[in-house]
Each structure stands twice: as structure tokens, then as C-alpha cells.
Short mmCIF file of C-alpha atoms in Angstrom, two decimals:
data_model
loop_
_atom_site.label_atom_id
_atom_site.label_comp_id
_atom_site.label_asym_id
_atom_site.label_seq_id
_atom_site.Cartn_x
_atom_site.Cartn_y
_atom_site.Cartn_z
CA UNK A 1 -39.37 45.85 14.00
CA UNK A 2 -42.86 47.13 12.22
CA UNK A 3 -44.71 50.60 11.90
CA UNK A 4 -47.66 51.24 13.50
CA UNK A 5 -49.05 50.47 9.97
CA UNK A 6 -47.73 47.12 9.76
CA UNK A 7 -45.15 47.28 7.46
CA UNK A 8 -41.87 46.82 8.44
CA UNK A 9 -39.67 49.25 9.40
CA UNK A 10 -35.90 49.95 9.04
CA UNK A 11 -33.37 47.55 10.85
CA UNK A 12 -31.86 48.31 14.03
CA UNK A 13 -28.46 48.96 14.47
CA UNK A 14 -28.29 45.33 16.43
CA UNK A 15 -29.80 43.82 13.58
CA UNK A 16 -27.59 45.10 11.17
CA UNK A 17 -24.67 44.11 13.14
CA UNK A 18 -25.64 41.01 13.43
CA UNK A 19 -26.16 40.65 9.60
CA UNK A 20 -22.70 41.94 9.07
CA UNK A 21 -21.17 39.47 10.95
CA UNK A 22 -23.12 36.88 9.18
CA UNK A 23 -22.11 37.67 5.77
CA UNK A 24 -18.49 38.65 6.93
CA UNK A 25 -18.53 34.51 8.70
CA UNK A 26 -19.76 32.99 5.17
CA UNK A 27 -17.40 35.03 3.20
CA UNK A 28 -14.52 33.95 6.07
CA UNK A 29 -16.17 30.44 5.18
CA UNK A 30 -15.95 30.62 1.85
CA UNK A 31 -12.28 32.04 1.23
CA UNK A 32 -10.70 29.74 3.68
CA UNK A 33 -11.88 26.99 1.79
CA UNK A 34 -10.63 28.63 -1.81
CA UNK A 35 -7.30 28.88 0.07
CA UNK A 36 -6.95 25.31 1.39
CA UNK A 37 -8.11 24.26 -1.66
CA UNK A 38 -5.37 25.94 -3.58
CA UNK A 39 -2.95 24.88 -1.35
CA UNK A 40 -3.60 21.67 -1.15
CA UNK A 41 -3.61 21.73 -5.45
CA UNK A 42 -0.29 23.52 -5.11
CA UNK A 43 1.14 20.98 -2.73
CA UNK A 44 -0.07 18.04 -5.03
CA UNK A 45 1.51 20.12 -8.28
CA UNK A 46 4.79 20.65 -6.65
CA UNK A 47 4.56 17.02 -5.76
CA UNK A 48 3.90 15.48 -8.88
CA UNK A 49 6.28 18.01 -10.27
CA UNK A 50 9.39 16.05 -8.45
CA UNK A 51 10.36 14.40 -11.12
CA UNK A 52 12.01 17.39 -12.96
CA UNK A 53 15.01 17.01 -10.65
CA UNK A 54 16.17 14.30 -12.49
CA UNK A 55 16.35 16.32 -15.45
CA UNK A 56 18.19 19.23 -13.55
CA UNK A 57 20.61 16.72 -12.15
CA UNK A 58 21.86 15.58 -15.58
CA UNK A 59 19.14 12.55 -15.71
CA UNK A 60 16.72 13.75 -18.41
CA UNK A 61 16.27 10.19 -19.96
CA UNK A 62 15.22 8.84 -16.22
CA UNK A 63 12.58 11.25 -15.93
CA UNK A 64 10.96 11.01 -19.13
CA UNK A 65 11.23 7.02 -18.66
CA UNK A 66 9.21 7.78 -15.02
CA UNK A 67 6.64 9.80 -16.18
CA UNK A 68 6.09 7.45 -19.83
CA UNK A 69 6.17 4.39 -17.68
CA UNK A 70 3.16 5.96 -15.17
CA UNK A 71 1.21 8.04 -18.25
CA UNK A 72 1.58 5.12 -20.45
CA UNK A 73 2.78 7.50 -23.26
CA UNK A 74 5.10 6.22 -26.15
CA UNK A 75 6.22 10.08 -27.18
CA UNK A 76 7.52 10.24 -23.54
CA UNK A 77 9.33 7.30 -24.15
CA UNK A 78 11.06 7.95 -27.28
CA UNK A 79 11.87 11.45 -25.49
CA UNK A 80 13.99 9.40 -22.92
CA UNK A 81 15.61 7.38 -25.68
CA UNK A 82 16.85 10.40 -27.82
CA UNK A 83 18.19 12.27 -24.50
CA UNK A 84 19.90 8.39 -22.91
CA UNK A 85 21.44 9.01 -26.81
CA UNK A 86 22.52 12.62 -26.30
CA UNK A 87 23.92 11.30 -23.27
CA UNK A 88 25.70 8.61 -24.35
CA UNK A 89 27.15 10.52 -26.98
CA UNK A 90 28.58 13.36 -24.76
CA UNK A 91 30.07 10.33 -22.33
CA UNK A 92 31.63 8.69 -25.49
CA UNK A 93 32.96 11.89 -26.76
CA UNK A 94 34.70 13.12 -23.50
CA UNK A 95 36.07 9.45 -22.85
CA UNK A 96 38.11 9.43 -26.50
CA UNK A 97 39.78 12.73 -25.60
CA UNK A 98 41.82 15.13 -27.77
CA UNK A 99 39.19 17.44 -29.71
CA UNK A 100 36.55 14.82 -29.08
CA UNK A 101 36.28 16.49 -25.20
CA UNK A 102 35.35 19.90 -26.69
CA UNK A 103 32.70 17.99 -28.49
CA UNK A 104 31.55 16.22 -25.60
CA UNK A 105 31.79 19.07 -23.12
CA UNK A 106 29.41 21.25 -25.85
CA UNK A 107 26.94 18.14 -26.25
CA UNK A 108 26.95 17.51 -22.63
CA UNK A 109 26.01 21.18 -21.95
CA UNK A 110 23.63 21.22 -24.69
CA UNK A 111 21.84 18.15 -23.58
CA UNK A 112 21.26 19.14 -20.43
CA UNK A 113 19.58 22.57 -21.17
CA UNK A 114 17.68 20.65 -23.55
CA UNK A 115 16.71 18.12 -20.80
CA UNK A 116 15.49 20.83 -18.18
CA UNK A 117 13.56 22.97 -21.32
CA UNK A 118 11.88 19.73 -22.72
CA UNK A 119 10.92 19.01 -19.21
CA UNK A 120 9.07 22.22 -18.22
CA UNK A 121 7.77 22.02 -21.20
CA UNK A 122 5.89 18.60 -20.84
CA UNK A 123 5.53 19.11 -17.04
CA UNK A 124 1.64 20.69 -17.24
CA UNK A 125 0.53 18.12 -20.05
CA UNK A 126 2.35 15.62 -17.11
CA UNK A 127 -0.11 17.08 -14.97
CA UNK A 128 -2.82 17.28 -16.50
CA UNK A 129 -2.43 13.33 -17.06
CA UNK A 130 -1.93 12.58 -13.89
CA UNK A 131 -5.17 14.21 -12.55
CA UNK A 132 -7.18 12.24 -15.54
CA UNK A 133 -5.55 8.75 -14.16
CA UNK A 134 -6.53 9.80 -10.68
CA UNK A 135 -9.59 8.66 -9.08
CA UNK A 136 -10.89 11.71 -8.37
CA UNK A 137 -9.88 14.19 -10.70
CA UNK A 138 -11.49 17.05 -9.23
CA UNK A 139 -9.14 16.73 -6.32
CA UNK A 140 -6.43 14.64 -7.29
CA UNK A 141 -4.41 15.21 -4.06
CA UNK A 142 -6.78 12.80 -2.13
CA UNK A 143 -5.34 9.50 -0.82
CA UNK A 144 -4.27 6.76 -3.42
CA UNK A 145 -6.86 3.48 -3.20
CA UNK A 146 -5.86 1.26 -0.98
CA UNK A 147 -7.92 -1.41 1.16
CA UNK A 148 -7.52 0.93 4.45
CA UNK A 149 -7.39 4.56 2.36
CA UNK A 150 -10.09 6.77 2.71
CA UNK A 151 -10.90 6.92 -0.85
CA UNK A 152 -14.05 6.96 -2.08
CA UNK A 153 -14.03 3.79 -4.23
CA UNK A 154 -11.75 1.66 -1.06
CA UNK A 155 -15.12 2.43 1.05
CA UNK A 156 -17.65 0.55 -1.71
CA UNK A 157 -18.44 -2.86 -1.12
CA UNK A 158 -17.32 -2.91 2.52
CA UNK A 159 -21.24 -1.82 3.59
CA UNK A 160 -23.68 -3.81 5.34
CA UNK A 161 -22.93 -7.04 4.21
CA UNK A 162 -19.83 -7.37 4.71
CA UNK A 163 -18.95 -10.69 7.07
CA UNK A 164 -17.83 -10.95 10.51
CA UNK A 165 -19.33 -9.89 14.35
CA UNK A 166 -21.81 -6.55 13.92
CA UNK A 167 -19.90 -5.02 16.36
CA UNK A 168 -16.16 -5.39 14.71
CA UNK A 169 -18.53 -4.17 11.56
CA UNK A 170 -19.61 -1.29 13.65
CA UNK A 171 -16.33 -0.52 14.73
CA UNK A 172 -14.92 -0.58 11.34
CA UNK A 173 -18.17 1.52 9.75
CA UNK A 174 -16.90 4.40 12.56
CA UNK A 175 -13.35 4.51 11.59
CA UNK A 176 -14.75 4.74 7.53
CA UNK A 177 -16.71 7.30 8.72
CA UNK A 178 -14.44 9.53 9.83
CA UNK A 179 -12.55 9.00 6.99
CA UNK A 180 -14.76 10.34 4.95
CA UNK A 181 -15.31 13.39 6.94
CA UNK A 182 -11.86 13.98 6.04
CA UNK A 183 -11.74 13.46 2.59
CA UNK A 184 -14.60 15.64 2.27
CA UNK A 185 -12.93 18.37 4.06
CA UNK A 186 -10.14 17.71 2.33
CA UNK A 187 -11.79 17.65 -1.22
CA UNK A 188 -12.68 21.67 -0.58
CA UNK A 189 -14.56 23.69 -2.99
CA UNK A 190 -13.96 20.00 -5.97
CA UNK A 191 -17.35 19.39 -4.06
CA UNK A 192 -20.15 21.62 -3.14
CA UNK A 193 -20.08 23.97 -0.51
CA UNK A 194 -22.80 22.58 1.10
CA UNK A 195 -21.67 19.01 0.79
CA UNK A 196 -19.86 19.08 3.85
CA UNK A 197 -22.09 20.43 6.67
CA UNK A 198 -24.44 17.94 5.03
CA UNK A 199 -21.83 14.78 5.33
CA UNK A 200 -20.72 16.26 8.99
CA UNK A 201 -24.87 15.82 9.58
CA UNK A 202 -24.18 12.21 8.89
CA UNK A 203 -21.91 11.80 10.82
CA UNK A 204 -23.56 12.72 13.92
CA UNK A 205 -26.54 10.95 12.96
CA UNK A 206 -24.65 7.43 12.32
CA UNK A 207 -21.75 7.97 14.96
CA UNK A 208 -23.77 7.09 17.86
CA UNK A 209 -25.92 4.76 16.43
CA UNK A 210 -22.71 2.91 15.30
CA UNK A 211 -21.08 3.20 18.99
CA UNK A 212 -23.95 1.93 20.33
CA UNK A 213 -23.86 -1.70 18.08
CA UNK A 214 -19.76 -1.58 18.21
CA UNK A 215 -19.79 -1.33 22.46
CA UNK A 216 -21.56 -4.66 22.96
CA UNK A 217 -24.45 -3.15 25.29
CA UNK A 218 -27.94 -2.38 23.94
CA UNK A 219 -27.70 -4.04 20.39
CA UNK A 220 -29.05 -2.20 17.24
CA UNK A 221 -32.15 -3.98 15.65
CA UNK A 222 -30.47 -6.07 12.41
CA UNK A 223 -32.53 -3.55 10.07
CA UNK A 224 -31.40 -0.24 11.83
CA UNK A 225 -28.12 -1.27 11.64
CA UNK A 226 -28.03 -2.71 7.93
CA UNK A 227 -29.40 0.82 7.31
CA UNK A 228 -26.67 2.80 8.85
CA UNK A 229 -23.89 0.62 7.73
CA UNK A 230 -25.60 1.00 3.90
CA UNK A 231 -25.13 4.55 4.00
CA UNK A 232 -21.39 4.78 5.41
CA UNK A 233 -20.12 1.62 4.02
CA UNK A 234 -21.90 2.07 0.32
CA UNK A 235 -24.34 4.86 -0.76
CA UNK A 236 -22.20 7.73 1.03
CA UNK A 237 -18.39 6.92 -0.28
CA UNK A 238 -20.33 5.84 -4.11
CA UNK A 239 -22.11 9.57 -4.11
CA UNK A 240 -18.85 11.11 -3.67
CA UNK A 241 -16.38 8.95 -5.37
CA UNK A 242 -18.74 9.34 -8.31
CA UNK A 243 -18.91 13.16 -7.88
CA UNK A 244 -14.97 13.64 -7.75
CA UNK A 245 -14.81 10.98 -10.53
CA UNK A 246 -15.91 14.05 -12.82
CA UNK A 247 -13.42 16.65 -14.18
CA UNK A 248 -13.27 20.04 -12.73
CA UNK A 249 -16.15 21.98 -13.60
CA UNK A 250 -17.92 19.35 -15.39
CA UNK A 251 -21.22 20.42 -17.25
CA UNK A 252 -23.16 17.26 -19.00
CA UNK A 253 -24.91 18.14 -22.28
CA UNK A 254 -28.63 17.01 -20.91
CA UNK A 255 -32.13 18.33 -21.04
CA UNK A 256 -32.67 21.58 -19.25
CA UNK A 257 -35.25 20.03 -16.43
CA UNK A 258 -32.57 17.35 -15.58
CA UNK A 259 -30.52 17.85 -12.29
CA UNK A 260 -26.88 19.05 -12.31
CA UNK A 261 -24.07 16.71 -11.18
CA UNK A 262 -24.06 18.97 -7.98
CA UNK A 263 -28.05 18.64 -7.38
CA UNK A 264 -27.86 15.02 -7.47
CA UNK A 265 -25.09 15.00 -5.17
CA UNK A 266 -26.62 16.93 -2.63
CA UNK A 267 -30.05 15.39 -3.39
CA UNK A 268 -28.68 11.98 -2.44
CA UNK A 269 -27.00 13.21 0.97
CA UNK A 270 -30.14 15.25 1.84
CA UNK A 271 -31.77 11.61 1.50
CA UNK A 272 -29.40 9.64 3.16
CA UNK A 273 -29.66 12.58 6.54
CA UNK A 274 -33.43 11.69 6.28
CA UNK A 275 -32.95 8.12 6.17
CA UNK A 276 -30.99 8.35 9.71
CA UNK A 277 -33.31 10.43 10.86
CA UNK A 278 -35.85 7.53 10.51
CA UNK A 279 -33.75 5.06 11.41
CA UNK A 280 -32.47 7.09 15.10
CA UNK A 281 -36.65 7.80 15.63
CA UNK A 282 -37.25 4.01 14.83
CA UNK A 283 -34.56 3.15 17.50
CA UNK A 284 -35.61 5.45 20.15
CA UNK A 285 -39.23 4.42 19.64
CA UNK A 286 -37.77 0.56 20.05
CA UNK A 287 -36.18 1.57 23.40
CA UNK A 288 -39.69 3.46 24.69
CA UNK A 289 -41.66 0.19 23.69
CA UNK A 290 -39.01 -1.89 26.27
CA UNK A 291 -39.03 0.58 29.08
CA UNK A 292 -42.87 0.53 29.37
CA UNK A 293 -42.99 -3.62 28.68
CA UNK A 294 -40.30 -3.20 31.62
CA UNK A 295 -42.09 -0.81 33.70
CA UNK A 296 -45.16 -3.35 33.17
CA UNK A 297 -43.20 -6.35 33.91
CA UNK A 298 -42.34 -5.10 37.12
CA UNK A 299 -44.90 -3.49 38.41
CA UNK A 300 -47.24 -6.68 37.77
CA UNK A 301 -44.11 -8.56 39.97
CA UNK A 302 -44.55 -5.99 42.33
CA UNK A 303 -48.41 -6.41 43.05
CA UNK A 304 -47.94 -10.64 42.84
CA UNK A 305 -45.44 -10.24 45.53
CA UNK A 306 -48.37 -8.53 47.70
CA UNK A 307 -50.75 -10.42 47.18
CA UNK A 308 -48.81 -13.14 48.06
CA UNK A 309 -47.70 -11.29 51.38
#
């Protein structure tokens, strides 16, 4: 709405409505995915966390031996031999009887405590080693890698030239695909907000081309497809793993000009949404071409066949 002078005038109760809703959908947006995020950081914390019910049930030594064996930590180690000691002491002292049981009943009760304070108090340096060893440390609660997991670093290397029929290839490319819809959902506000409407724009772009190669009708030119498979099979899963490879809030100590972790990222799935753009105009252009060499095909059968009448 403008004056008649031409410069705008004030908003209309419709538009302002409709603005309020906007920023009331984005802010809906953006605190559901600060809540799944922290509940799915919770979930993997109270996970991980499991293993200080060994210490509760009397098992102190078996814990610390867990989490040493999986963090690699001698001091963790030596923890589990001085409680197994403790341990063995109280059992020793109880088994000889007479005043040795008061002994043992006192050690027993002390080792314990000991065992569930010494545990809470390694638990968050437990954590915080856990999320280091884990391949994506900004969201550690993401699958483990495995050859079928949709982890980012699982997905590398299975791209486009990987061996076997194009359509069991194409098949295969869908199912990664959707995996990594997930993950990215599932990674939450460890990546960039806009990282997911961008990867959900891949997916729509390379979805059908990849039905169309995995259903055995119209093939995919070798190129188109090589493309498409590239970018689900390699250059997507390898700009996120390496993303979520970097610890929470990760700043690098660079020139000022130089892009941010999070530009690049988005940079790179900006590019790979153009490149199936190309590659879907390419195809549809293909199919045009064949309709009109059909079309021409038979209509010239069409006038032989009356000239021959």
C-alpha cells in the first residue's frame, strides 16, 4: 500500500497479521528444533551415563574398567584397580569373622560411597570423551558407523563408482538418501539452520531422478546419473560428516575474508542444489529431443504409407 505521493504507507491490518504469523512460524521453527536437540543430547547423556549403575550396585571397579577400556585412559584404570582392592579387602575382612566383620562391614560401606562419589565425579570428563571419540562430535547421538548406518563417513566411497547394475546402484543411492535426510534432521541446531531445507531440496531434486534409473524404464544418461549418485553417494554425506566432525561451536583462527565452517557448508549444498538443477534440465531437454525425433519418425512413416496407398 503507497500514498498518493509514492511513498509507502502504513501496513494493513492483513499485512501485519500475516507478518505475525510469519515470525511467530520461524520462532515455532526455531525452538522446536532447540528442544529436540536437547532432548536428543539428554537422551544420549543419560545413555552414556549407564554405566554408573555398576558403581551403585556395589561394582565400582567394573565400571571404571568399562569406561578405561572404551576412553583408553590408564587413570581410569588404576581407579578400577584400587576400588577391585577396596573390595577385596572388605570380602576378606567379613569372610575371617570375629572383629574382622566390623572392619569389613565399615570398608564395604565406605567403598561403596566412594565408588558412586568417584563416579559422578568422572562421569562429565566420561562424557566429554566420549563425544571427542565420536564421529561427529557436534551431535554425538547420531548412529555408530557401520556399512548400512546412516553416518556420514559409512555413505563416502559408496558414490558413483561403486560396482554392480545402475539400477541396484540407484536403488541403493535412494535408501542413502533418505538416510541422510534423517541424520540431518536428527543432527538439529549441531548444523545450520538452513542446512536442512537445503538437503530436503536435494532430495527432491535426486529422488526422482534416482527412481527413474532404479525402475528399469526410461534409463538415465551414464553422465546424469554419475552426477546424481556423486552428490548422494560422496560430496553430500563428506560436507556433513566433515561439518559434525568439528566440536560444538567451533571457530578456526583464519583470515577475516575466509569463509566460516558454516558458509562453506552451506556454500557446498547451495552448489550441489544447482548441480541437480542442471542435471534434471539436461534430462528433460534429453527427453524433448526424443519426442520430436519420435514425432518425426512417425510422421515421415505416416506420409510413406500414403504414398504408397
Amino acid at each position: 500500500m503507497s500514498t498518493p505521493t509514492g511513498q509507502p504507507g502504513p501496513p494493513t491490518a492483513a499485512e501485519l497479521r500475516e507478518r505475525s504469523q510469519e515470525v511467530a512460524r520461524r520462532v515455532g521453527q526455531q525452538v522446536g528444533r532447540q528442544v529436540s536437540t536437547a532432548a536428543r543430547r539428554q537422551g544420549w547423556r543419560a545413555r552414556t551415563s549407564a554405566w554408573l549403575l555398576l558403581p551403585v550396585a556395589g561394582l565400582p571397579w567394573v565400571g571404571f574398567g568399562y569406561i578405561a577400556l572404551k576412553a583408553r585412559r590408564p587413570q581410569w584404570a588404576g581407579a578400577a584397580l584400587v576400588h577391585l582392592g577396596v573390595s577385596a579387602g572388605a570380602v576378606s575382612a567379613l569372610v575371617a569373622g570375629d572383629w574382622w566383620t566390623v572392619l569389613g562391614v565399615l570398608a564395604a560401606g565406605g567403598g561403596w560411597g566412594a565408588g558412586v562419589v568417584h563416579g559422578l565425579a568422572a562421569n562429565p570428563r566420561w562424557l566429554r570423551t566420549r563425544a571427542a571419540l565420536s564421529p561427529t562430535p557436534s551431535a554425538p547421538w547420531l548412529p555408530p558407523l557401520t556399512a548400512s548406518s546412516s553416518s556420514p563417513d559409512a555413505l563416502v566411497g559408496i558414490g558413483a563408482g561403486s560396482a554392480g547394475d545402475p539400477a541396484q546402484r540407484a536403488a541403493l543411492h535412494q535408501q542413502r538418501l533418505e538416510e541422510l535426510v534423517d541424520v540431518t534432521a536428527r543432527a538439529g541446531t549441531a548444523l545450520p539452520e538452513a542446512a536442512l531445507p537445503l538437503v530436503r531440496q536435494l532430495h527432491d531434486a535426486a529422488l526422482p531422478l534416482l527412481a527413474r534409473a532404479a525402475g528399469g524404464g526410461r534409463p538415465v544418461p551414464a553422465l546424469d546419473l554419475y552426477e546424481v549418485e556423486a552428490v548422494v553417494g560422496e560430496h553430500l554425506p563428506t560436507a556433513l560428516g566433515r561439518y559434525l566432525a568439528l566440536p560444538p561451536g567451533y571457530v578456526p583462527d583464519t583470515v577475516a575474508d575466509a569463509a566460516t565452517p558454516e558458509q562453506a557448508l552451506l556454500a557446498q549444498l547451495r552448489s550441489m542444489v544447482e548441480l541437480l538443477a542442471e542435471v534434471t534440465d539436461r534430462l528433460h531437454e534429453h527427453d524433448a529431443r526424443e519426442l520430436r525425433v519420435q514425432a518425426a519418425f512417425l510422421g515421415e512413416k505416416v506420409r510413406r504409407s500414403d504414398l504408397d496407398l
